[in-house]
């Protein structure tokens, strides 16, 4: 089989699977439980959080592990909106993950204004469209390796204004 949707999911690297094998097969449990085994797993998750934070240059408290894109997207969107409740404008692209689009549609019913930026035939948005829409609280859009450069330009245009950027 030839698989072309690596933005959606990827196979687990063999070395990652081997590192995780004990927790998939023998040492699984609830890290939030009160018993000793659970607290051991909670400690191991804390170590993993520290490792990820170090890898990406953030604080461990800023790392949130989730089970799927929908949970991740919804948590990020809600956290950014809660941190700046006075702003009620969101920018996203017309081709976002369904969890982002569905959440934005629900937020429109709660009085938020949502701008759905169009994309060209290659799936890219124009920086002019983004720049014109920047009186916002949140930008939520996919950033694949081929369009990381526009994200860097977004930082320049955003400047000192607080705008959360949520990427899938």
PDB file of C-alpha atoms in Angstrom:
ATOM      1  CA  UNK A   1       0.000   0.000   0.000  1.00  0.00           C
ATOM      2  CA  UNK A   2       1.129   3.535  -0.749  1.00  0.00           C
ATOM      3  CA  UNK A   3      -0.085   6.010   1.887  1.00  0.00           C
ATOM      4  CA  UNK A   4      -0.221   9.722   1.031  1.00  0.00           C
ATOM      5  CA  UNK A   5      -1.915  11.274   4.084  1.00  0.00           C
ATOM      6  CA  UNK A   6       0.977  11.731   6.514  1.00  0.00           C
ATOM      7  CA  UNK A   7      -0.604  15.001   7.697  1.00  0.00           C
ATOM      8  CA  UNK A   8      -3.420  12.865   9.171  1.00  0.00           C
ATOM      9  CA  UNK A   9      -1.457  10.030  10.734  1.00  0.00           C
ATOM     10  CA  UNK A  10       1.868   8.289  10.441  1.00  0.00           C
ATOM     11  CA  UNK A  11       3.196   4.879  11.364  1.00  0.00           C
ATOM     12  CA  UNK A  12       5.000   4.662  14.679  1.00  0.00           C
ATOM     13  CA  UNK A  13       8.769   4.424  14.334  1.00  0.00           C
ATOM     14  CA  UNK A  14      10.063   1.028  15.505  1.00  0.00           C
ATOM     15  CA  UNK A  15      12.231   2.641  18.205  1.00  0.00           C
ATOM     16  CA  UNK A  16       9.237   4.590  19.525  1.00  0.00           C
ATOM     17  CA  UNK A  17       7.129   1.433  19.584  1.00  0.00           C
ATOM     18  CA  UNK A  18       9.864  -0.428  21.486  1.00  0.00           C
ATOM     19  CA  UNK A  19      10.122   2.398  24.027  1.00  0.00           C
ATOM     20  CA  UNK A  20       6.334   2.329  24.474  1.00  0.00           C
ATOM     21  CA  UNK A  21       5.842  -1.462  24.330  1.00  0.00           C
ATOM     22  CA  UNK A  22       5.841  -1.943  28.123  1.00  0.00           C
ATOM     23  CA  UNK A  23       3.067   0.645  28.505  1.00  0.00           C
ATOM     24  CA  UNK A  24       1.013  -0.853  25.678  1.00  0.00           C
ATOM     25  CA  UNK A  25       1.273  -4.439  26.942  1.00  0.00           C
ATOM     26  CA  UNK A  26       2.210  -4.865  30.609  1.00  0.00           C
ATOM     27  CA  UNK A  27       2.519  -1.611  32.519  1.00  0.00           C
ATOM     28  CA  UNK A  28      -0.691   0.113  31.520  1.00  0.00           C
ATOM     29  CA  UNK A  29      -3.007   1.747  34.001  1.00  0.00           C
ATOM     30  CA  UNK A  30      -4.608   4.948  35.158  1.00  0.00           C
ATOM     31  CA  UNK A  31      -1.979   7.581  36.035  1.00  0.00           C
ATOM     32  CA  UNK A  32      -4.624   9.598  37.902  1.00  0.00           C
ATOM     33  CA  UNK A  33      -5.419   6.781  40.321  1.00  0.00           C
ATOM     34  CA  UNK A  34      -4.415   6.783  43.982  1.00  0.00           C
ATOM     35  CA  UNK A  35      -2.604   3.432  43.995  1.00  0.00           C
ATOM     36  CA  UNK A  36       1.185   3.116  43.693  1.00  0.00           C
ATOM     37  CA  UNK A  37       1.182   1.721  40.156  1.00  0.00           C
ATOM     38  CA  UNK A  38      -0.841   4.700  38.946  1.00  0.00           C
ATOM     39  CA  UNK A  39       1.468   7.201  40.622  1.00  0.00           C
ATOM     40  CA  UNK A  40       4.471   5.490  38.987  1.00  0.00           C
ATOM     41  CA  UNK A  41       2.838   5.970  35.577  1.00  0.00           C
ATOM     42  CA  UNK A  42       2.088   9.603  36.442  1.00  0.00           C
ATOM     43  CA  UNK A  43       5.793  10.092  37.208  1.00  0.00           C
ATOM     44  CA  UNK A  44       6.754   8.538  33.855  1.00  0.00           C
ATOM     45  CA  UNK A  45       4.331  10.816  32.008  1.00  0.00           C
ATOM     46  CA  UNK A  46       5.950  13.750  33.821  1.00  0.00           C
ATOM     47  CA  UNK A  47       9.352  12.629  32.548  1.00  0.00           C
ATOM     48  CA  UNK A  48       7.965  12.397  29.005  1.00  0.00           C
ATOM     49  CA  UNK A  49       6.472  15.887  29.378  1.00  0.00           C
ATOM     50  CA  UNK A  50       9.889  17.235  30.415  1.00  0.00           C
ATOM     51  CA  UNK A  51      11.563  15.514  27.453  1.00  0.00           C
ATOM     52  CA  UNK A  52       9.076  16.966  24.954  1.00  0.00           C
ATOM     53  CA  UNK A  53       9.350  20.426  26.512  1.00  0.00           C
ATOM     54  CA  UNK A  54      13.124  20.348  26.271  1.00  0.00           C
ATOM     55  CA  UNK A  55      12.953  19.182  22.652  1.00  0.00           C
ATOM     56  CA  UNK A  56      10.712  22.067  21.559  1.00  0.00           C
ATOM     57  CA  UNK A  57      11.998  24.747  23.928  1.00  0.00           C
ATOM     58  CA  UNK A  58       8.990  25.156  26.185  1.00  0.00           C
ATOM     59  CA  UNK A  59       8.122  24.585  29.829  1.00  0.00           C
ATOM     60  CA  UNK A  60       6.816  21.167  30.949  1.00  0.00           C
ATOM     61  CA  UNK A  61       3.646  22.834  32.259  1.00  0.00           C
ATOM     62  CA  UNK A  62       2.923  23.980  28.699  1.00  0.00           C
ATOM     63  CA  UNK A  63       2.813  20.396  27.365  1.00  0.00           C
ATOM     64  CA  UNK A  64      -0.610  18.765  27.257  1.00  0.00           C
ATOM     65  CA  UNK A  65      -0.932  15.191  26.035  1.00  0.00           C
ATOM     66  CA  UNK A  66      -4.251  14.390  24.357  1.00  0.00           C
ATOM     67  CA  UNK A  67      -5.785  11.400  22.659  1.00  0.00           C
ATOM     68  CA  UNK A  68      -6.615  12.845  19.242  1.00  0.00           C
ATOM     69  CA  UNK A  69      -6.727  15.893  16.980  1.00  0.00           C
ATOM     70  CA  UNK A  70     -10.281  16.779  17.988  1.00  0.00           C
ATOM     71  CA  UNK A  71      -9.433  16.877  21.693  1.00  0.00           C
ATOM     72  CA  UNK A  72      -6.216  18.799  21.017  1.00  0.00           C
ATOM     73  CA  UNK A  73      -7.841  21.348  18.738  1.00  0.00           C
ATOM     74  CA  UNK A  74     -10.792  21.946  21.053  1.00  0.00           C
ATOM     75  CA  UNK A  75      -8.567  22.304  24.127  1.00  0.00           C
ATOM     76  CA  UNK A  76      -6.255  24.769  22.383  1.00  0.00           C
ATOM     77  CA  UNK A  77      -9.092  26.851  20.963  1.00  0.00           C
ATOM     78  CA  UNK A  78     -10.913  27.021  24.302  1.00  0.00           C
ATOM     79  CA  UNK A  79      -7.741  27.894  26.234  1.00  0.00           C
ATOM     80  CA  UNK A  80      -6.901  30.772  23.901  1.00  0.00           C
ATOM     81  CA  UNK A  81     -10.451  32.121  23.913  1.00  0.00           C
ATOM     82  CA  UNK A  82     -10.625  31.893  27.711  1.00  0.00           C
ATOM     83  CA  UNK A  83      -7.326  33.766  28.059  1.00  0.00           C
ATOM     84  CA  UNK A  84      -8.712  36.750  26.148  1.00  0.00           C
ATOM     85  CA  UNK A  85     -12.526  36.788  26.470  1.00  0.00           C
ATOM     86  CA  UNK A  86     -12.952  40.350  25.181  1.00  0.00           C
ATOM     87  CA  UNK A  87     -11.784  39.396  21.697  1.00  0.00           C
ATOM     88  CA  UNK A  88     -14.411  37.517  19.733  1.00  0.00           C
ATOM     89  CA  UNK A  89     -12.906  37.096  16.261  1.00  0.00           C
ATOM     90  CA  UNK A  90     -11.266  33.909  15.004  1.00  0.00           C
ATOM     91  CA  UNK A  91      -9.419  33.297  11.743  1.00  0.00           C
ATOM     92  CA  UNK A  92      -9.182  29.852  10.235  1.00  0.00           C
ATOM     93  CA  UNK A  93      -8.888  28.440   6.738  1.00  0.00           C
ATOM     94  CA  UNK A  94     -11.717  26.913   4.767  1.00  0.00           C
ATOM     95  CA  UNK A  95      -9.871  23.573   4.631  1.00  0.00           C
ATOM     96  CA  UNK A  96      -9.186  22.993   8.332  1.00  0.00           C
ATOM     97  CA  UNK A  97      -9.656  19.766  10.241  1.00  0.00           C
ATOM     98  CA  UNK A  98     -13.363  19.122  10.782  1.00  0.00           C
ATOM     99  CA  UNK A  99     -12.916  19.534  14.548  1.00  0.00           C
ATOM    100  CA  UNK A 100     -11.721  23.117  14.020  1.00  0.00           C
ATOM    101  CA  UNK A 101     -14.431  23.950  11.488  1.00  0.00           C
ATOM    102  CA  UNK A 102     -17.183  22.412  13.640  1.00  0.00           C
ATOM    103  CA  UNK A 103     -15.928  24.208  16.756  1.00  0.00           C
ATOM    104  CA  UNK A 104     -15.758  27.533  14.889  1.00  0.00           C
ATOM    105  CA  UNK A 105     -19.308  27.052  13.603  1.00  0.00           C
ATOM    106  CA  UNK A 106     -20.501  26.408  17.171  1.00  0.00           C
ATOM    107  CA  UNK A 107     -18.652  29.518  18.354  1.00  0.00           C
ATOM    108  CA  UNK A 108     -20.427  31.569  15.684  1.00  0.00           C
ATOM    109  CA  UNK A 109     -23.691  30.512  17.354  1.00  0.00           C
ATOM    110  CA  UNK A 110     -22.263  31.932  20.608  1.00  0.00           C
ATOM    111  CA  UNK A 111     -21.610  35.309  19.000  1.00  0.00           C
ATOM    112  CA  UNK A 112     -18.016  34.914  17.814  1.00  0.00           C
ATOM    113  CA  UNK A 113     -17.105  36.238  14.390  1.00  0.00           C
ATOM    114  CA  UNK A 114     -15.176  33.704  12.336  1.00  0.00           C
ATOM    115  CA  UNK A 115     -13.253  34.485   9.158  1.00  0.00           C
ATOM    116  CA  UNK A 116     -12.730  31.448   6.919  1.00  0.00           C
ATOM    117  CA  UNK A 117      -9.804  32.287   4.657  1.00  0.00           C
ATOM    118  CA  UNK A 118      -9.859  30.758   1.171  1.00  0.00           C
ATOM    119  CA  UNK A 119      -6.969  28.756  -0.191  1.00  0.00           C
ATOM    120  CA  UNK A 120      -5.626  28.561  -3.710  1.00  0.00           C
ATOM    121  CA  UNK A 121      -5.577  25.443  -5.895  1.00  0.00           C
ATOM    122  CA  UNK A 122      -2.415  24.284  -4.077  1.00  0.00           C
ATOM    123  CA  UNK A 123      -4.159  24.563  -0.696  1.00  0.00           C
ATOM    124  CA  UNK A 124      -2.234  27.687   0.347  1.00  0.00           C
ATOM    125  CA  UNK A 125      -3.681  30.905   1.676  1.00  0.00           C
ATOM    126  CA  UNK A 126      -2.381  34.294   0.697  1.00  0.00           C
ATOM    127  CA  UNK A 127      -0.589  36.404   3.250  1.00  0.00           C
ATOM    128  CA  UNK A 128      -2.630  39.395   2.030  1.00  0.00           C
ATOM    129  CA  UNK A 129      -5.864  37.652   3.079  1.00  0.00           C
ATOM    130  CA  UNK A 130      -4.389  36.804   6.470  1.00  0.00           C
ATOM    131  CA  UNK A 131      -2.974  40.293   7.000  1.00  0.00           C
ATOM    132  CA  UNK A 132      -6.363  41.864   6.203  1.00  0.00           C
ATOM    133  CA  UNK A 133      -8.095  39.717   8.832  1.00  0.00           C
ATOM    134  CA  UNK A 134      -5.704  40.271  11.757  1.00  0.00           C
ATOM    135  CA  UNK A 135      -7.931  42.088  14.287  1.00  0.00           C
ATOM    136  CA  UNK A 136      -8.488  38.786  16.027  1.00  0.00           C
ATOM    137  CA  UNK A 137      -7.935  36.695  19.151  1.00  0.00           C
ATOM    138  CA  UNK A 138      -7.086  33.375  17.487  1.00  0.00           C
ATOM    139  CA  UNK A 139      -5.600  32.046  14.271  1.00  0.00           C
ATOM    140  CA  UNK A 140      -6.219  28.328  13.844  1.00  0.00           C
ATOM    141  CA  UNK A 141      -4.783  26.650  10.774  1.00  0.00           C
ATOM    142  CA  UNK A 142      -2.667  23.748   9.654  1.00  0.00           C
ATOM    143  CA  UNK A 143       0.997  24.391   9.143  1.00  0.00           C
ATOM    144  CA  UNK A 144       2.727  21.693   7.198  1.00  0.00           C
ATOM    145  CA  UNK A 145       6.463  21.855   6.501  1.00  0.00           C
ATOM    146  CA  UNK A 146       5.921  23.429   3.093  1.00  0.00           C
ATOM    147  CA  UNK A 147       4.084  26.425   4.530  1.00  0.00           C
ATOM    148  CA  UNK A 148       6.100  27.113   7.681  1.00  0.00           C
ATOM    149  CA  UNK A 149       7.568  30.212   6.063  1.00  0.00           C
ATOM    150  CA  UNK A 150       4.206  32.059   6.116  1.00  0.00           C
ATOM    151  CA  UNK A 151       3.995  31.355   9.867  1.00  0.00           C
ATOM    152  CA  UNK A 152       7.288  33.161  10.381  1.00  0.00           C
ATOM    153  CA  UNK A 153       5.916  36.110   8.396  1.00  0.00           C
ATOM    154  CA  UNK A 154       2.763  36.030  10.581  1.00  0.00           C
ATOM    155  CA  UNK A 155       4.921  36.645  13.646  1.00  0.00           C
ATOM    156  CA  UNK A 156       6.317  39.804  12.038  1.00  0.00           C
ATOM    157  CA  UNK A 157       2.872  41.172  11.188  1.00  0.00           C
ATOM    158  CA  UNK A 158       1.341  40.252  14.533  1.00  0.00           C
ATOM    159  CA  UNK A 159       4.084  42.062  16.420  1.00  0.00           C
ATOM    160  CA  UNK A 160       3.284  42.794  20.049  1.00  0.00           C
ATOM    161  CA  UNK A 161      -0.469  42.135  19.793  1.00  0.00           C
ATOM    162  CA  UNK A 162      -1.723  39.041  21.626  1.00  0.00           C
ATOM    163  CA  UNK A 163      -3.047  36.628  19.061  1.00  0.00           C
ATOM    164  CA  UNK A 164      -3.027  32.944  19.837  1.00  0.00           C
ATOM    165  CA  UNK A 165      -1.809  30.725  17.040  1.00  0.00           C
ATOM    166  CA  UNK A 166      -3.131  27.174  17.183  1.00  0.00           C
ATOM    167  CA  UNK A 167      -1.641  24.683  14.747  1.00  0.00           C
ATOM    168  CA  UNK A 168      -2.743  21.126  14.105  1.00  0.00           C
TER     169      UNK A 168
END
